């Protein structure tokens, strides 16, 4: 399978973003799957445009986007993206949409088509703290997850979803009491997420090809 992984650059006054640092450490092939990496700016419109162009160009089977959720304590597998952009800070292009619909021709919300519960289970089995999150917020991460799933619905047979990761230790040295996770653990987590998602999609595709309902 071909798997597109995206990760954001630094935003909100931070010098780094674990999401793009994970991409730099990730192998080009995992479990026989080809990994295509795309670093995207934390900028609403540019990020979505880059992802659409890449999807058109490489036609991936799975799209997984990664973002930083500073303050969260574990790897959070997002369940849903909503059709609203409501920023509390400007993005890296100075844009700060308030209560704006993301797509007039899109659904109110899209659910992740990754196996979110299996991912959490597989991460925990490897002693990596993880949980399902029921909100990706209303900033650029929700916007990208929404667009990933919108494009996936247009291009057909693409699974897509979003993963938030905590701060890195280097980001919290001056933020007393905030959680962090090492880059090594995050990279291991993303490898597991890729394997679990690819196995699940293989099985689902087989079921579809055989015309089975379960
Ligand atoms: N996190 C932000 C946007 C970029 C990122 O890594 C968010 O949660 O919306």
PDB file of C-alpha atoms and ligand atoms in Angstrom:
ATOM      1  CA  UNK A   1       0.000   0.000   0.000  1.00  0.00           C
ATOM      2  CA  UNK A   2       0.971   3.610  -0.466  1.00  0.00           C
ATOM      3  CA  UNK A   3       0.569   5.671   2.678  1.00  0.00           C
ATOM      4  CA  UNK A   4       0.736   9.454   2.804  1.00  0.00           C
ATOM      5  CA  UNK A   5       1.797  10.875   6.169  1.00  0.00           C
ATOM      6  CA  UNK A   6       1.626  14.609   6.765  1.00  0.00           C
ATOM      7  CA  UNK A   7       3.111  16.668   9.639  1.00  0.00           C
ATOM      8  CA  UNK A   8       2.959  20.383  10.480  1.00  0.00           C
ATOM      9  CA  UNK A   9       5.761  22.891  10.927  1.00  0.00           C
ATOM     10  CA  UNK A  10       6.116  24.878  14.176  1.00  0.00           C
ATOM     11  CA  UNK A  11       3.379  27.341  15.132  1.00  0.00           C
ATOM     12  CA  UNK A  12       2.087  29.421  18.016  1.00  0.00           C
ATOM     13  CA  UNK A  13       5.517  30.614  19.180  1.00  0.00           C
ATOM     14  CA  UNK A  14       7.049  27.122  19.392  1.00  0.00           C
ATOM     15  CA  UNK A  15      10.407  26.505  17.721  1.00  0.00           C
ATOM     16  CA  UNK A  16       9.620  22.903  16.759  1.00  0.00           C
ATOM     17  CA  UNK A  17       6.626  20.708  16.054  1.00  0.00           C
ATOM     18  CA  UNK A  18       6.913  16.994  16.900  1.00  0.00           C
ATOM     19  CA  UNK A  19       4.664  16.203  13.926  1.00  0.00           C
ATOM     20  CA  UNK A  20       7.261  17.185  11.313  1.00  0.00           C
ATOM     21  CA  UNK A  21      10.163  15.820  13.384  1.00  0.00           C
ATOM     22  CA  UNK A  22       8.458  12.405  13.403  1.00  0.00           C
ATOM     23  CA  UNK A  23       8.348  12.467   9.589  1.00  0.00           C
ATOM     24  CA  UNK A  24      12.086  13.107   9.419  1.00  0.00           C
ATOM     25  CA  UNK A  25      12.746   9.944  11.458  1.00  0.00           C
ATOM     26  CA  UNK A  26      10.173   7.690   9.830  1.00  0.00           C
ATOM     27  CA  UNK A  27      11.373   4.895   7.490  1.00  0.00           C
ATOM     28  CA  UNK A  28      10.487   5.057   3.776  1.00  0.00           C
ATOM     29  CA  UNK A  29       9.020   1.592   3.898  1.00  0.00           C
ATOM     30  CA  UNK A  30       7.140   0.021   6.806  1.00  0.00           C
ATOM     31  CA  UNK A  31       5.853  -3.556   6.719  1.00  0.00           C
ATOM     32  CA  UNK A  32       6.037  -3.566   2.913  1.00  0.00           C
ATOM     33  CA  UNK A  33       4.086  -0.278   2.634  1.00  0.00           C
ATOM     34  CA  UNK A  34       5.549   2.709   0.794  1.00  0.00           C
ATOM     35  CA  UNK A  35       5.610   5.767   3.050  1.00  0.00           C
ATOM     36  CA  UNK A  36       5.211   9.170   1.384  1.00  0.00           C
ATOM     37  CA  UNK A  37       5.965  12.069   3.734  1.00  0.00           C
ATOM     38  CA  UNK A  38       4.691  15.607   3.378  1.00  0.00           C
ATOM     39  CA  UNK A  39       5.610  18.449   5.734  1.00  0.00           C
ATOM     40  CA  UNK A  40       2.877  21.074   5.625  1.00  0.00           C
ATOM     41  CA  UNK A  41       2.710  24.631   6.962  1.00  0.00           C
ATOM     42  CA  UNK A  42       0.417  25.414   9.889  1.00  0.00           C
ATOM     43  CA  UNK A  43      -1.612  27.544   7.513  1.00  0.00           C
ATOM     44  CA  UNK A  44      -5.225  26.691   6.724  1.00  0.00           C
ATOM     45  CA  UNK A  45      -5.420  27.068   2.950  1.00  0.00           C
ATOM     46  CA  UNK A  46      -1.842  26.234   1.976  1.00  0.00           C
ATOM     47  CA  UNK A  47      -1.865  23.016   3.996  1.00  0.00           C
ATOM     48  CA  UNK A  48      -5.065  21.737   2.394  1.00  0.00           C
ATOM     49  CA  UNK A  49      -3.901  22.704  -1.132  1.00  0.00           C
ATOM     50  CA  UNK A  50      -0.603  20.865  -0.703  1.00  0.00           C
ATOM     51  CA  UNK A  51      -2.380  17.737   0.519  1.00  0.00           C
ATOM     52  CA  UNK A  52      -4.873  17.749  -2.350  1.00  0.00           C
ATOM     53  CA  UNK A  53      -2.094  18.129  -4.915  1.00  0.00           C
ATOM     54  CA  UNK A  54      -0.123  15.299  -3.327  1.00  0.00           C
ATOM     55  CA  UNK A  55      -3.182  13.020  -3.248  1.00  0.00           C
ATOM     56  CA  UNK A  56      -3.827  13.709  -6.937  1.00  0.00           C
ATOM     57  CA  UNK A  57      -0.205  13.038  -7.752  1.00  0.00           C
ATOM     58  CA  UNK A  58       0.442   9.835  -5.806  1.00  0.00           C
ATOM     59  CA  UNK A  59      -3.085   8.401  -5.226  1.00  0.00           C
ATOM     60  CA  UNK A  60      -2.389   6.948  -1.774  1.00  0.00           C
ATOM     61  CA  UNK A  61      -4.432   4.153  -0.197  1.00  0.00           C
ATOM     62  CA  UNK A  62      -4.258   5.775   3.248  1.00  0.00           C
ATOM     63  CA  UNK A  63      -3.724   9.359   4.438  1.00  0.00           C
ATOM     64  CA  UNK A  64      -2.638   9.912   8.043  1.00  0.00           C
ATOM     65  CA  UNK A  65      -2.084  13.471   9.263  1.00  0.00           C
ATOM     66  CA  UNK A  66      -0.145  14.262  12.425  1.00  0.00           C
ATOM     67  CA  UNK A  67      -0.354  17.370  14.598  1.00  0.00           C
ATOM     68  CA  UNK A  68       0.779  18.630  17.976  1.00  0.00           C
ATOM     69  CA  UNK A  69      -1.744  18.967  20.781  1.00  0.00           C
ATOM     70  CA  UNK A  70       0.358  20.681  23.447  1.00  0.00           C
ATOM     71  CA  UNK A  71      -0.835  19.789  26.927  1.00  0.00           C
ATOM     72  CA  UNK A  72      -2.394  16.455  26.028  1.00  0.00           C
ATOM     73  CA  UNK A  73      -0.821  13.581  27.921  1.00  0.00           C
ATOM     74  CA  UNK A  74      -0.987  10.814  25.337  1.00  0.00           C
ATOM     75  CA  UNK A  75      -1.250   9.951  21.640  1.00  0.00           C
ATOM     76  CA  UNK A  76      -4.806  10.865  20.699  1.00  0.00           C
ATOM     77  CA  UNK A  77      -6.539   9.225  17.761  1.00  0.00           C
ATOM     78  CA  UNK A  78      -9.138  11.643  16.468  1.00  0.00           C
ATOM     79  CA  UNK A  79     -12.620  10.309  15.789  1.00  0.00           C
ATOM     80  CA  UNK A  80     -14.216  13.212  13.947  1.00  0.00           C
ATOM     81  CA  UNK A  81     -13.549  16.411  11.972  1.00  0.00           C
ATOM     82  CA  UNK A  82     -16.186  19.164  11.880  1.00  0.00           C
ATOM     83  CA  UNK A  83     -17.037  21.645   9.136  1.00  0.00           C
ATOM     84  CA  UNK A  84     -15.936  24.763  10.988  1.00  0.00           C
ATOM     85  CA  UNK A  85     -12.775  26.849  11.247  1.00  0.00           C
ATOM     86  CA  UNK A  86     -12.616  28.950  14.401  1.00  0.00           C
ATOM     87  CA  UNK A  87      -9.082  30.030  15.268  1.00  0.00           C
ATOM     88  CA  UNK A  88      -7.989  31.469  18.602  1.00  0.00           C
ATOM     89  CA  UNK A  89      -4.572  32.423  17.184  1.00  0.00           C
ATOM     90  CA  UNK A  90      -3.483  33.392  13.654  1.00  0.00           C
ATOM     91  CA  UNK A  91      -2.021  30.643  11.497  1.00  0.00           C
ATOM     92  CA  UNK A  92       1.490  30.920   9.997  1.00  0.00           C
ATOM     93  CA  UNK A  93       0.080  33.032   7.125  1.00  0.00           C
ATOM     94  CA  UNK A  94      -1.583  35.465   9.543  1.00  0.00           C
ATOM     95  CA  UNK A  95      -5.092  34.093   8.841  1.00  0.00           C
ATOM     96  CA  UNK A  96      -7.535  33.771  11.724  1.00  0.00           C
ATOM     97  CA  UNK A  97     -10.919  32.524  10.507  1.00  0.00           C
ATOM     98  CA  UNK A  98     -13.779  32.843  12.995  1.00  0.00           C
ATOM     99  CA  UNK A  99     -16.876  30.618  12.758  1.00  0.00           C
ATOM    100  CA  UNK A 100     -16.225  29.912   9.083  1.00  0.00           C
ATOM    101  CA  UNK A 101     -17.520  26.872   7.250  1.00  0.00           C
ATOM    102  CA  UNK A 102     -14.631  24.844   5.762  1.00  0.00           C
ATOM    103  CA  UNK A 103     -16.504  23.513   2.699  1.00  0.00           C
ATOM    104  CA  UNK A 104     -19.945  24.572   1.474  1.00  0.00           C
ATOM    105  CA  UNK A 105     -20.337  21.293  -0.400  1.00  0.00           C
ATOM    106  CA  UNK A 106     -18.986  19.112   2.433  1.00  0.00           C
ATOM    107  CA  UNK A 107     -20.735  17.204   5.228  1.00  0.00           C
ATOM    108  CA  UNK A 108     -21.185  18.820   8.647  1.00  0.00           C
ATOM    109  CA  UNK A 109     -18.664  16.280   9.908  1.00  0.00           C
ATOM    110  CA  UNK A 110     -16.630  13.329   8.728  1.00  0.00           C
ATOM    111  CA  UNK A 111     -15.648  10.376  10.887  1.00  0.00           C
ATOM    112  CA  UNK A 112     -12.115   9.006  10.685  1.00  0.00           C
ATOM    113  CA  UNK A 113     -11.954   5.946   8.463  1.00  0.00           C
ATOM    114  CA  UNK A 114      -8.904   4.602  10.306  1.00  0.00           C
ATOM    115  CA  UNK A 115      -9.477   1.767  12.819  1.00  0.00           C
ATOM    116  CA  UNK A 116      -9.327   4.161  15.778  1.00  0.00           C
ATOM    117  CA  UNK A 117     -10.054   1.648  18.547  1.00  0.00           C
ATOM    118  CA  UNK A 118      -7.655  -0.978  17.182  1.00  0.00           C
ATOM    119  CA  UNK A 119      -4.939   1.682  16.951  1.00  0.00           C
ATOM    120  CA  UNK A 120      -5.407   2.635  20.616  1.00  0.00           C
ATOM    121  CA  UNK A 121      -5.361  -1.024  21.636  1.00  0.00           C
ATOM    122  CA  UNK A 122      -2.188  -1.756  19.651  1.00  0.00           C
ATOM    123  CA  UNK A 123      -0.404   1.316  21.048  1.00  0.00           C
ATOM    124  CA  UNK A 124      -1.325   0.422  24.620  1.00  0.00           C
ATOM    125  CA  UNK A 125      -0.162  -3.160  24.044  1.00  0.00           C
ATOM    126  CA  UNK A 126       3.288  -1.660  23.359  1.00  0.00           C
ATOM    127  CA  UNK A 127       3.026   0.458  26.544  1.00  0.00           C
ATOM    128  CA  UNK A 128       2.467   3.703  24.676  1.00  0.00           C
ATOM    129  CA  UNK A 129      -0.216   5.886  26.322  1.00  0.00           C
ATOM    130  CA  UNK A 130      -3.046   6.439  23.831  1.00  0.00           C
ATOM    131  CA  UNK A 131      -6.755   7.190  23.666  1.00  0.00           C
ATOM    132  CA  UNK A 132      -9.537   8.136  21.284  1.00  0.00           C
ATOM    133  CA  UNK A 133     -10.274  11.869  21.150  1.00  0.00           C
ATOM    134  CA  UNK A 134     -13.710  13.136  20.206  1.00  0.00           C
ATOM    135  CA  UNK A 135     -12.533  16.586  19.148  1.00  0.00           C
ATOM    136  CA  UNK A 136      -9.656  17.712  16.944  1.00  0.00           C
ATOM    137  CA  UNK A 137     -10.485  21.313  17.881  1.00  0.00           C
ATOM    138  CA  UNK A 138     -11.408  24.024  15.372  1.00  0.00           C
ATOM    139  CA  UNK A 139      -7.931  25.162  14.304  1.00  0.00           C
ATOM    140  CA  UNK A 140      -5.648  23.979  11.461  1.00  0.00           C
ATOM    141  CA  UNK A 141      -5.568  20.322  12.588  1.00  0.00           C
ATOM    142  CA  UNK A 142      -9.335  19.936  12.403  1.00  0.00           C
ATOM    143  CA  UNK A 143      -9.223  21.783   9.053  1.00  0.00           C
ATOM    144  CA  UNK A 144      -6.655  19.349   7.650  1.00  0.00           C
ATOM    145  CA  UNK A 145      -8.452  16.286   8.998  1.00  0.00           C
ATOM    146  CA  UNK A 146     -11.708  17.590   7.495  1.00  0.00           C
ATOM    147  CA  UNK A 147     -10.038  18.157   4.125  1.00  0.00           C
ATOM    148  CA  UNK A 148      -8.281  14.761   4.192  1.00  0.00           C
ATOM    149  CA  UNK A 149     -11.662  13.082   4.624  1.00  0.00           C
ATOM    150  CA  UNK A 150     -13.359  15.365   2.082  1.00  0.00           C
ATOM    151  CA  UNK A 151     -10.691  14.489  -0.517  1.00  0.00           C
ATOM    152  CA  UNK A 152     -10.902  10.805   0.472  1.00  0.00           C
ATOM    153  CA  UNK A 153     -14.651  10.875  -0.211  1.00  0.00           C
ATOM    154  CA  UNK A 154     -13.990  12.473  -3.640  1.00  0.00           C
ATOM    155  CA  UNK A 155     -11.165  10.191  -4.718  1.00  0.00           C
ATOM    156  CA  UNK A 156     -12.752   6.975  -3.349  1.00  0.00           C
ATOM    157  CA  UNK A 157     -11.185   4.052  -1.543  1.00  0.00           C
ATOM    158  CA  UNK A 158      -8.784   6.178   0.477  1.00  0.00           C
ATOM    159  CA  UNK A 159      -8.820   5.750   4.259  1.00  0.00           C
ATOM    160  CA  UNK A 160      -7.933   8.833   6.231  1.00  0.00           C
ATOM    161  CA  UNK A 161      -7.605  10.112   9.760  1.00  0.00           C
ATOM    162  CA  UNK A 162      -5.727  12.313  12.179  1.00  0.00           C
ATOM    163  CA  UNK A 163      -3.436  11.718  15.147  1.00  0.00           C
ATOM    164  CA  UNK A 164      -2.503  14.341  17.745  1.00  0.00           C
ATOM    165  CA  UNK A 165       0.755  13.953  19.669  1.00  0.00           C
ATOM    166  CA  UNK A 166       1.849  15.656  22.919  1.00  0.00           C
ATOM    167  CA  UNK A 167       4.705  18.135  23.299  1.00  0.00           C
ATOM    168  CA  UNK A 168       8.308  16.906  23.114  1.00  0.00           C
ATOM    169  CA  UNK A 169      10.387  17.119  26.335  1.00  0.00           C
ATOM    170  CA  UNK A 170      12.384  20.067  24.865  1.00  0.00           C
ATOM    171  CA  UNK A 171       9.138  22.051  24.560  1.00  0.00           C
ATOM    172  CA  UNK A 172       8.144  21.727  28.201  1.00  0.00           C
ATOM    173  CA  UNK A 173      11.386  22.513  30.041  1.00  0.00           C
ATOM    174  CA  UNK A 174       9.877  25.931  30.863  1.00  0.00           C
ATOM    175  CA  UNK A 175       6.238  24.779  31.079  1.00  0.00           C
ATOM    176  CA  UNK A 176       5.946  23.392  34.563  1.00  0.00           C
ATOM    177  CA  UNK A 177       3.493  20.513  34.913  1.00  0.00           C
ATOM    178  CA  UNK A 178       2.813  19.950  31.208  1.00  0.00           C
ATOM    179  CA  UNK A 179       3.114  16.471  29.765  1.00  0.00           C
ATOM    180  CA  UNK A 180       5.590  15.402  27.091  1.00  0.00           C
ATOM    181  CA  UNK A 181       6.609  12.282  25.183  1.00  0.00           C
ATOM    182  CA  UNK A 182       9.964  11.390  23.637  1.00  0.00           C
ATOM    183  CA  UNK A 183      10.429  11.564  19.865  1.00  0.00           C
ATOM    184  CA  UNK A 184      11.536   7.938  19.874  1.00  0.00           C
ATOM    185  CA  UNK A 185       8.235   6.828  21.428  1.00  0.00           C
ATOM    186  CA  UNK A 186       6.248   8.986  19.013  1.00  0.00           C
ATOM    187  CA  UNK A 187       8.052   7.486  15.998  1.00  0.00           C
ATOM    188  CA  UNK A 188       7.380   3.990  17.334  1.00  0.00           C
ATOM    189  CA  UNK A 189       3.715   4.966  17.832  1.00  0.00           C
ATOM    190  CA  UNK A 190       3.374   6.181  14.246  1.00  0.00           C
ATOM    191  CA  UNK A 191       4.934   2.948  12.931  1.00  0.00           C
ATOM    192  CA  UNK A 192       2.310   0.988  14.884  1.00  0.00           C
ATOM    193  CA  UNK A 193      -0.462   3.274  13.605  1.00  0.00           C
ATOM    194  CA  UNK A 194       0.693   2.677  10.022  1.00  0.00           C
ATOM    195  CA  UNK A 195       0.821  -1.113  10.444  1.00  0.00           C
ATOM    196  CA  UNK A 196      -2.579  -1.314  12.122  1.00  0.00           C
ATOM    197  CA  UNK A 197      -4.201   0.965   9.527  1.00  0.00           C
ATOM    198  CA  UNK A 198      -2.695  -0.919   6.576  1.00  0.00           C
ATOM    199  CA  UNK A 199      -3.688  -4.350   7.958  1.00  0.00           C
ATOM    200  CA  UNK A 200      -7.221  -3.135   8.556  1.00  0.00           C
ATOM    201  CA  UNK A 201      -7.527  -1.656   5.062  1.00  0.00           C
ATOM    202  CA  UNK A 202      -6.171  -4.827   3.475  1.00  0.00           C
ATOM    203  CA  UNK A 203      -8.853  -6.864   5.246  1.00  0.00           C
ATOM    204  CA  UNK A 204     -11.617  -4.369   4.376  1.00  0.00           C
ATOM    205  CA  UNK A 205     -10.575  -4.290   0.711  1.00  0.00           C
ATOM    206  CA  UNK A 206     -10.591  -8.078   0.592  1.00  0.00           C
ATOM    207  CA  UNK A 207     -14.093  -8.155   2.083  1.00  0.00           C
ATOM    208  CA  UNK A 208     -15.299  -5.612  -0.489  1.00  0.00           C
ATOM    209  CA  UNK A 209     -13.717  -7.588  -3.337  1.00  0.00           C
ATOM    210  CA  UNK A 210     -15.464 -10.738  -2.137  1.00  0.00           C
ATOM    211  CA  UNK A 211     -18.756  -8.866  -1.653  1.00  0.00           C
ATOM    212  CA  UNK A 212     -18.936  -9.745   2.043  1.00  0.00           C
ATOM    213  CA  UNK A 213     -20.779  -7.558   4.563  1.00  0.00           C
ATOM    214  CA  UNK A 214     -18.758  -8.651   7.585  1.00  0.00           C
TER     215      UNK A 214
HETATM  216  N1  LIG B   1      -1.439  21.527  15.885  1.00  0.00           N
HETATM  217  C1  LIG B   1      -2.455  22.536  15.640  1.00  0.00           C
HETATM  218  C2  LIG B   1      -2.219  22.984  14.233  1.00  0.00           C
HETATM  219  C3  LIG B   1      -0.856  22.493  13.849  1.00  0.00           C
HETATM  220  C4  LIG B   1      -0.511  21.502  14.891  1.00  0.00           C
HETATM  221  O1  LIG B   1       0.474  20.766  14.886  1.00  0.00           O
HETATM  222  C5  LIG B   1      -3.877  22.077  15.937  1.00  0.00           C
HETATM  223  O2  LIG B   1      -4.049  21.205  16.818  1.00  0.00           O
HETATM  224  O3  LIG B   1      -4.809  22.564  15.315  1.00  0.00           O
END
